[in-house]
Short mmCIF file of C-alpha atoms and ligand atoms in Angstrom, two decimals:
data_model
loop_
_atom_site.label_atom_id
_atom_site.label_comp_id
_atom_site.label_asym_id
_atom_site.label_seq_id
_atom_site.Cartn_x
_atom_site.Cartn_y
_atom_site.Cartn_z
CA MET A 278 92.64 79.02 123.98
CA SER A 279 94.60 81.28 121.08
CA LYS A 280 97.92 83.14 122.36
CA ILE A 281 97.76 86.71 123.11
CA ASN A 282 99.20 88.37 119.89
CA LEU A 283 101.15 91.19 120.68
CA LEU A 284 102.08 92.66 117.80
CA GLY A 285 98.95 96.04 118.70
CA PHE A 286 100.82 96.45 121.95
CA THR A 287 102.58 99.93 122.78
CA LEU A 288 105.18 99.76 125.13
CA GLU A 289 103.70 100.51 128.31
CA GLN A 290 100.42 98.08 127.48
CA LEU A 291 103.31 95.23 127.35
CA LYS A 292 104.88 96.05 130.31
CA SER A 293 101.64 96.43 132.20
CA GLU A 294 101.10 92.70 130.51
CA PHE A 295 104.22 91.14 131.77
CA LEU A 296 103.96 92.30 134.89
CA LYS A 297 100.94 90.39 135.17
CA THR A 298 102.89 87.77 134.35
CA GLY A 299 106.13 87.82 136.62
CA LEU A 300 108.06 89.32 133.62
CA THR A 301 109.56 92.60 133.97
CA ASP A 302 109.84 96.20 132.15
CA LEU A 303 113.17 95.29 131.35
CA ASP A 304 111.90 92.34 129.60
CA ALA A 305 109.63 94.31 127.82
CA LYS A 306 112.12 97.12 126.86
CA ARG A 307 113.91 94.36 124.87
CA VAL A 308 110.84 92.57 123.33
CA PHE A 309 109.81 95.74 122.36
CA PRO A 310 111.80 96.21 119.52
CA TRP A 311 112.28 93.18 118.28
CA ILE A 312 109.05 93.28 117.46
CA HIS A 313 108.49 96.76 115.99
CA VAL A 314 112.13 97.59 114.91
CA LYS A 315 113.68 94.11 113.73
CA LEU A 316 110.56 92.82 112.54
CA ALA A 317 110.95 89.16 114.50
CA GLN A 318 108.90 86.33 113.40
CA SER A 319 109.57 84.31 116.27
CA PHE A 320 110.20 84.87 119.82
CA ASN A 321 113.27 82.39 119.75
CA SER A 322 115.43 84.59 117.71
CA MET A 323 115.29 87.51 120.09
CA SER A 324 118.76 87.10 121.24
CA ASP A 325 119.23 89.21 124.01
CA VAL A 326 116.10 88.03 126.17
CA PRO A 327 116.71 85.27 128.14
CA LEU A 328 115.98 81.80 127.16
CA ASN A 329 113.61 80.66 129.87
CA VAL A 330 111.80 84.45 129.08
CA ARG A 331 111.90 83.36 125.21
CA ASP A 332 110.27 80.03 126.16
CA PHE A 333 107.66 81.70 128.29
CA LEU A 334 106.56 83.71 125.98
CA GLN A 335 106.39 81.26 123.12
CA SER A 336 104.19 79.43 125.10
CA ASN A 337 101.65 82.02 125.87
CA TYR A 338 102.25 84.57 123.36
CA SER A 339 102.42 85.46 119.55
CA ILE A 340 103.74 87.91 117.48
CA ASP A 341 102.43 86.11 114.46
CA ARG A 342 101.05 87.97 111.16
CA PRO A 343 97.79 87.16 109.57
CA GLU A 344 97.34 84.33 107.29
CA CYS A 345 97.46 85.71 103.69
CA SER A 346 94.67 84.05 101.18
CA THR A 347 95.67 85.98 98.08
CA VAL A 348 98.08 88.52 96.63
CA GLN A 349 96.57 90.06 93.35
CA LYS A 350 99.20 92.41 91.60
CA SER A 351 97.83 95.21 89.15
CA SER A 352 99.05 96.40 86.06
CA ASP A 353 99.89 99.44 87.99
CA GLU A 354 101.81 97.48 90.50
CA THR A 355 99.18 98.42 93.08
CA GLN A 356 99.37 95.02 95.07
CA LYS A 357 95.95 93.95 97.17
CA ALA A 358 96.19 91.21 99.88
CA LEU A 359 93.49 89.27 101.18
CA LEU A 360 94.36 88.41 104.73
CA LYS A 361 92.84 85.57 106.77
CA LEU A 362 92.00 86.49 110.65
CA GLU A 363 92.31 83.83 113.21
CA ASP A 364 88.65 83.79 113.46
CA GLY A 365 88.38 82.82 109.89
CA ASN A 366 86.95 85.94 108.86
CA CYS A 367 88.87 87.93 105.82
CA ILE A 368 90.12 91.69 105.40
CA GLU A 369 92.09 93.41 102.97
CA THR A 370 94.80 95.54 102.74
CA VAL A 371 96.79 97.54 99.49
CA LEU A 372 100.17 98.54 98.66
CA ILE A 373 100.65 101.31 96.39
CA PRO A 374 104.25 101.90 95.13
CA GLU A 375 104.81 104.99 93.53
CA ALA A 376 107.90 106.66 92.63
CA LYS A 377 109.04 108.08 95.74
CA ARG A 378 107.09 106.72 98.25
CA THR A 379 104.67 103.53 99.32
CA THR A 380 101.48 103.79 101.01
CA VAL A 381 100.00 101.02 102.72
CA CYS A 382 96.13 101.18 103.18
CA VAL A 383 94.67 99.78 106.22
CA SER A 384 91.37 98.36 107.11
CA SER A 385 90.00 98.68 110.13
CA GLN A 386 86.90 97.18 110.56
CA ILE A 387 85.54 94.11 109.13
CA GLY A 388 82.95 95.38 106.78
CA CYS A 389 81.18 99.05 107.72
CA PRO A 390 78.19 99.96 109.33
CA ILE A 391 78.16 103.28 107.84
CA GLY A 392 76.41 101.83 104.34
CA CYS A 393 77.15 104.56 101.84
CA LYS A 394 75.64 104.20 98.52
CA PHE A 395 78.16 104.33 96.51
CA CYS A 396 80.87 101.99 98.51
CA TYR A 397 81.41 98.21 98.05
CA THR A 398 82.66 97.72 101.50
CA GLY A 399 79.35 99.49 102.83
CA THR A 400 77.29 96.45 101.11
CA GLN A 401 78.65 94.10 103.12
CA LYS A 402 77.58 92.82 106.78
CA PHE A 403 79.42 94.67 108.96
CA VAL A 404 81.14 91.85 111.51
CA ARG A 405 83.39 93.60 114.05
CA ASN A 406 85.92 96.13 114.84
CA LEU A 407 89.65 95.03 114.57
CA THR A 408 91.93 94.19 117.10
CA SER A 409 95.25 96.99 117.60
CA SER A 410 96.93 93.89 116.60
CA GLU A 411 95.04 93.02 113.27
CA ILE A 412 95.01 96.90 112.23
CA ILE A 413 99.01 96.72 112.67
CA SER A 414 99.24 93.19 111.39
CA GLN A 415 98.34 94.68 108.29
CA ILE A 416 101.91 97.00 108.17
CA PHE A 417 103.43 93.82 109.38
CA PHE A 418 102.54 91.97 106.24
CA TRP A 419 104.06 94.80 103.79
CA LYS A 420 107.20 95.18 105.67
CA ASP A 421 107.92 91.83 105.77
CA ARG A 422 107.66 91.21 102.06
CA PHE A 423 108.56 94.18 100.20
CA GLU A 424 111.37 95.81 99.68
CA LYS A 425 111.15 98.79 99.35
CA PRO A 426 110.10 101.15 102.91
CA ILE A 427 106.63 101.93 103.53
CA THR A 428 106.59 105.48 103.97
CA ASN A 429 102.76 106.57 104.34
CA ILE A 430 99.96 105.15 105.90
CA VAL A 431 96.14 105.97 104.96
CA PHE A 432 92.96 104.44 106.36
CA MET A 433 91.25 104.45 103.89
CA GLY A 434 90.57 100.26 103.57
CA MET A 435 87.24 98.62 105.24
CA GLY A 436 85.21 100.37 107.97
CA GLU A 437 84.95 103.37 109.20
CA PRO A 438 88.53 104.12 111.82
CA LEU A 439 86.57 106.52 114.02
CA LEU A 440 84.12 103.72 115.03
CA ASN A 441 86.76 101.79 115.98
CA PHE A 442 88.71 104.46 118.20
CA GLU A 443 91.00 102.88 121.18
CA ASN A 444 92.02 100.54 118.77
CA LEU A 445 92.92 103.17 115.85
CA SER A 446 94.82 105.41 118.53
CA ASN A 447 96.82 102.63 119.73
CA THR A 448 97.58 101.50 116.02
CA ILE A 449 98.67 105.19 115.36
CA GLU A 450 100.74 105.46 118.86
CA LEU A 451 102.85 102.69 117.67
CA LEU A 452 103.35 104.09 114.10
CA LEU A 453 104.61 107.55 115.47
CA ASP A 454 106.53 106.07 118.63
CA GLU A 455 110.25 106.60 117.57
CA LYS A 456 111.00 103.21 119.08
CA ALA A 457 108.82 101.58 117.29
CA HIS A 458 107.56 102.46 113.40
CA ASN A 459 109.18 106.13 113.77
CA PHE A 460 106.15 107.40 111.01
CA SER A 461 106.02 111.30 110.81
CA ARG A 462 102.80 112.48 111.68
CA HIS A 463 102.67 114.10 107.95
CA LYS A 464 102.76 110.74 106.59
CA ILE A 465 99.79 109.27 108.35
CA THR A 466 96.20 109.86 107.18
CA VAL A 467 92.98 109.10 108.58
CA SER A 468 89.64 109.25 106.74
CA THR A 469 86.21 109.31 107.74
CA SER A 470 82.60 109.37 106.66
CA GLY A 471 82.31 112.15 109.41
CA VAL A 472 81.71 110.22 112.57
CA ILE A 473 82.08 113.03 115.22
CA GLU A 474 80.78 112.34 118.99
CA ASN A 475 84.41 113.58 120.08
CA GLU A 476 86.33 111.54 118.27
CA ILE A 477 87.19 114.04 115.20
CA ILE A 478 88.50 116.36 118.11
CA ASN A 479 90.12 113.23 119.99
CA LEU A 480 92.20 112.47 116.86
CA ALA A 481 93.48 115.68 116.62
CA ARG A 482 96.12 115.41 119.49
CA TRP A 483 98.42 112.81 117.41
CA GLY A 484 98.83 115.81 114.50
CA ILE A 485 98.13 113.31 111.64
CA LYS A 486 96.38 114.27 108.55
CA LEU A 487 92.55 114.28 108.63
CA ALA A 488 90.98 113.54 105.66
CA ILE A 489 86.77 113.79 105.35
CA SER A 490 84.49 111.88 102.90
CA LEU A 491 82.34 114.80 101.71
CA HIS A 492 80.74 113.56 98.65
CA ALA A 493 77.87 116.33 98.41
CA SER A 494 77.68 119.92 99.22
CA ASN A 495 74.18 120.09 100.13
CA ASP A 496 72.43 117.83 103.22
CA GLU A 497 70.22 116.46 100.94
CA LYS A 498 72.07 115.05 98.55
CA ARG A 499 74.65 113.89 101.42
CA SER A 500 72.15 112.20 103.78
CA TYR A 501 71.10 110.40 100.25
CA LEU A 502 74.88 109.38 99.44
CA MET A 503 75.67 108.83 103.14
CA PRO A 504 73.37 108.17 105.68
CA ILE A 505 75.62 109.43 108.50
CA ASN A 506 74.68 112.51 107.62
CA LYS A 507 71.19 112.62 109.19
CA LYS A 508 72.81 112.37 112.37
CA TYR A 509 76.30 114.38 112.03
CA ASP A 510 74.86 117.10 109.24
CA ILE A 511 77.46 118.94 107.03
CA LYS A 512 77.29 122.09 109.30
CA THR A 513 78.77 119.93 112.60
CA LEU A 514 81.24 118.35 110.23
CA LEU A 515 82.98 121.72 109.46
CA THR A 516 82.58 123.09 112.48
CA ALA A 517 84.50 119.91 113.94
CA ALA A 518 86.61 119.98 110.74
CA LYS A 519 87.90 123.45 112.17
CA LYS A 520 88.78 122.50 115.55
CA TYR A 521 90.42 119.65 114.51
CA GLN A 522 92.45 121.78 112.11
CA LYS A 523 93.46 124.15 115.48
CA ILE A 524 93.95 121.46 117.91
CA SER A 525 96.05 119.45 115.09
CA ARG A 526 98.19 122.03 113.49
CA THR A 527 97.75 120.60 110.45
CA ASP A 528 98.08 122.24 107.71
CA HIS A 529 94.87 121.56 105.73
CA ILE A 530 92.34 119.33 105.61
CA THR A 531 91.71 117.26 103.13
CA PHE A 532 88.23 116.94 101.67
CA GLU A 533 87.17 114.19 99.72
CA TYR A 534 84.38 114.42 96.85
CA LEU A 535 83.42 111.18 94.65
CA LEU A 536 81.82 112.64 91.06
CA LEU A 537 78.79 110.70 90.59
CA LYS A 538 77.46 111.56 87.00
CA ASP A 539 74.18 113.51 87.12
CA ILE A 540 73.94 113.16 91.13
CA ASN A 541 76.75 115.56 92.74
CA ASP A 542 78.49 116.49 89.59
CA THR A 543 76.92 119.76 88.38
CA ASP A 544 77.78 123.78 88.61
CA SER A 545 75.23 124.57 91.04
CA ASP A 546 77.03 121.53 93.18
CA ALA A 547 80.53 123.43 92.63
CA SER A 548 79.62 126.70 93.77
CA GLU A 549 77.77 124.92 96.64
CA LEU A 550 80.94 123.53 97.68
CA ILE A 551 82.53 126.78 97.12
CA LYS A 552 80.58 128.51 99.33
CA LEU A 553 81.27 125.69 102.05
CA LEU A 554 84.70 125.44 101.70
CA LYS A 555 85.87 129.30 101.62
CA PHE A 556 86.63 129.44 105.36
CA ILE A 557 88.35 126.46 105.94
CA ARG A 558 92.15 125.51 104.73
CA CYS A 559 91.66 122.49 102.53
CA LYS A 560 92.54 120.51 99.87
CA VAL A 561 89.83 118.75 97.79
CA ASN A 562 90.49 115.40 96.25
CA LEU A 563 88.15 114.96 93.35
CA ILE A 564 87.72 110.99 93.19
CA THR A 565 86.56 109.41 90.04
CA PHE A 566 83.92 106.55 90.63
CA ASN A 567 85.23 103.00 91.06
CA SER A 568 82.29 100.98 89.60
CA TRP A 569 81.24 97.54 90.99
CA LEU A 570 78.60 94.88 90.29
CA GLY A 571 75.70 95.99 91.25
CA SER A 572 76.42 99.18 91.98
CA GLN A 573 73.82 102.03 91.29
CA PHE A 574 75.81 104.69 89.88
CA ILE A 575 78.17 106.15 86.97
CA GLY A 576 81.10 108.57 87.23
CA SER A 577 81.00 111.57 85.96
CA ASP A 578 82.60 111.38 82.46
CA GLY A 579 85.90 113.42 81.82
CA ASN A 580 84.31 116.60 81.15
CA ARG A 581 82.84 117.05 83.68
CA VAL A 582 85.55 116.16 86.07
CA GLN A 583 87.95 118.77 84.25
CA ASN A 584 84.61 121.42 84.50
CA PHE A 585 84.30 120.71 88.31
CA LEU A 586 87.79 120.70 89.07
CA SER A 587 88.61 124.32 87.12
CA THR A 588 85.23 125.50 88.85
CA LEU A 589 87.21 124.74 92.29
CA LEU A 590 90.71 126.27 91.16
CA SER A 591 89.22 129.49 89.58
CA SER A 592 87.69 130.55 93.20
CA GLY A 593 90.87 129.68 94.88
CA ILE A 594 90.27 126.56 96.49
CA ARG A 595 93.11 123.72 95.98
CA ALA A 596 91.72 120.92 94.13
CA ILE A 597 93.20 117.80 92.13
CA VAL A 598 91.86 115.09 91.05
CA ARG A 599 93.11 111.63 92.80
CA LYS A 600 94.21 108.72 90.42
CA SER A 601 92.54 105.84 91.21
CA ARG A 602 95.32 102.69 91.91
CA GLY A 603 94.48 99.03 91.46
CA ASN A 604 91.31 99.86 89.66
CA ASP A 605 91.69 96.18 87.40
CA ILE A 606 91.87 94.09 91.06
CA LEU A 607 89.35 95.83 93.02
CA ALA A 608 91.99 97.09 94.81
CA ALA A 609 90.74 100.58 94.47
CA CYS A 610 88.61 102.97 97.37
CA GLY A 611 85.48 101.86 97.85
CA GLN A 612 86.21 98.43 96.08
CA LEU A 613 87.28 96.56 98.92
CA LYS A 614 85.32 93.54 100.26
CA GLY A 615 86.76 91.01 102.51
CA ARG A 616 85.07 87.72 102.01
CA SER A 617 84.49 85.53 105.34
CA SER A 618 85.86 82.36 104.86
CA ARG A 619 83.82 81.04 107.72
N1 LIG B 1957 85.43 105.00 106.09
C1 LIG B 1957 86.05 106.17 105.61
C2 LIG B 1957 87.69 105.31 105.20
C3 LIG B 1957 87.19 104.45 104.11
S1 LIG B 1957 86.95 104.58 102.50
C4 LIG B 1957 85.58 107.01 104.68
O1 LIG B 1957 84.56 106.71 104.38
O2 LIG B 1957 85.83 107.90 104.64
C5 LIG B 1957 87.67 105.93 102.12
C6 LIG B 1957 87.62 106.62 100.73
O3 LIG B 1957 87.21 105.97 99.16
C7 LIG B 1957 86.25 107.28 101.52
O4 LIG B 1957 86.59 108.88 100.85
C8 LIG B 1957 85.18 106.67 100.44
O5 LIG B 1957 84.29 107.81 100.27
C9 LIG B 1957 85.45 106.43 99.21
N2 LIG B 1957 85.24 105.57 98.24
C10 LIG B 1957 84.35 105.08 98.85
N3 LIG B 1957 83.58 103.53 97.69
C11 LIG B 1957 83.82 104.39 96.78
C12 LIG B 1957 84.09 104.34 95.05
N4 LIG B 1957 83.03 103.27 94.96
N5 LIG B 1957 84.83 104.66 94.58
C13 LIG B 1957 85.60 105.90 94.67
N6 LIG B 1957 85.91 105.81 96.09
C14 LIG B 1957 85.02 105.44 96.97
FE1 LIG B 1958 82.03 103.16 105.28
FE2 LIG B 1958 83.72 104.81 104.17
FE3 LIG B 1958 82.53 102.66 102.52
FE4 LIG B 1958 80.73 104.65 103.56
S1 LIG B 1958 82.69 104.96 102.47
S2 LIG B 1958 80.56 102.22 103.89
S3 LIG B 1958 82.24 105.13 105.66
S4 LIG B 1958 84.13 102.22 104.40
#
């Protein structure tokens, strides 16, 4: 049987796991910072943990990172890694270095069951949720190998994070924990297609940033692009967003809006969007389409994008055109597709 991987265990979880095996709370308290702060790669290096405990841990548990199949580097310094999980499935994680920050983009599922029409990941068969250890191991992977500190985390890789709520929460807890990864709540963003059976509201307690993939300003178009809209329509989504804002005390919600030529990029799309978002403290990220082989869409041309942007801005809505990174290695949003190597 494979050993239990401890990377995704909170301190409390580690204590109760240890309790089952005759280890103590003190052992857990000693081991925890070795894993998350000192980034130990073996139990043996945990010098203040008694030798017999280290041996026991070595035989029963692991803190292994996933095996790395390839790392590709884009001309803009973005890096994409294909990681092989223990069961042979693969996931992708992306590192985006910038002058003042370094962002890691994390996957939460293998494939994605939501199936948005414009998304490469959405075309892949959904396999399963990632475990907490598999989610956080992507951050360990980059921390181990990148020379600068990781400053921001975005849950914008493969999968719909809110469909893997428990493991997502566990990961967020570890990222925020001062005695573990110690990220500020302002540096973590979860992006969702709008799965709201309580998940958006439950997520709010962490106070982290929320991005909502909107991509259309009426239900007809949104349901066409994102089938999830048939279950949770725009009105329901915006009500949840407002509740999120209230509970999380975040400054604004980010709405992601992918501009697709002749689909959702007209003046009337922009005015409908303004009407929708007028009553909510938000920022709109206009995204240019990252194309992939076999996709049925074309991104809006530069003029349209600028037009759309200025219409939003002149109505008083904060908006930017988000620059795309790692396009040449298919590392940009919606281009991730882990190959199963089974
Ligand atoms: N499942 C979540 C998070 C992962 S997708 C979500 O949908 O929000 C991260 C972002 O990339 C989302 O805003 C998604 O809509 C966008 N995206 C998907 N496919 C894209 C593509 N081909 N080009 C540009 N952005 C895309
Ligand atoms: Fe899934 Fe997000 Fe892609 Fe939609 S855009 S298929 S929710 S990963």
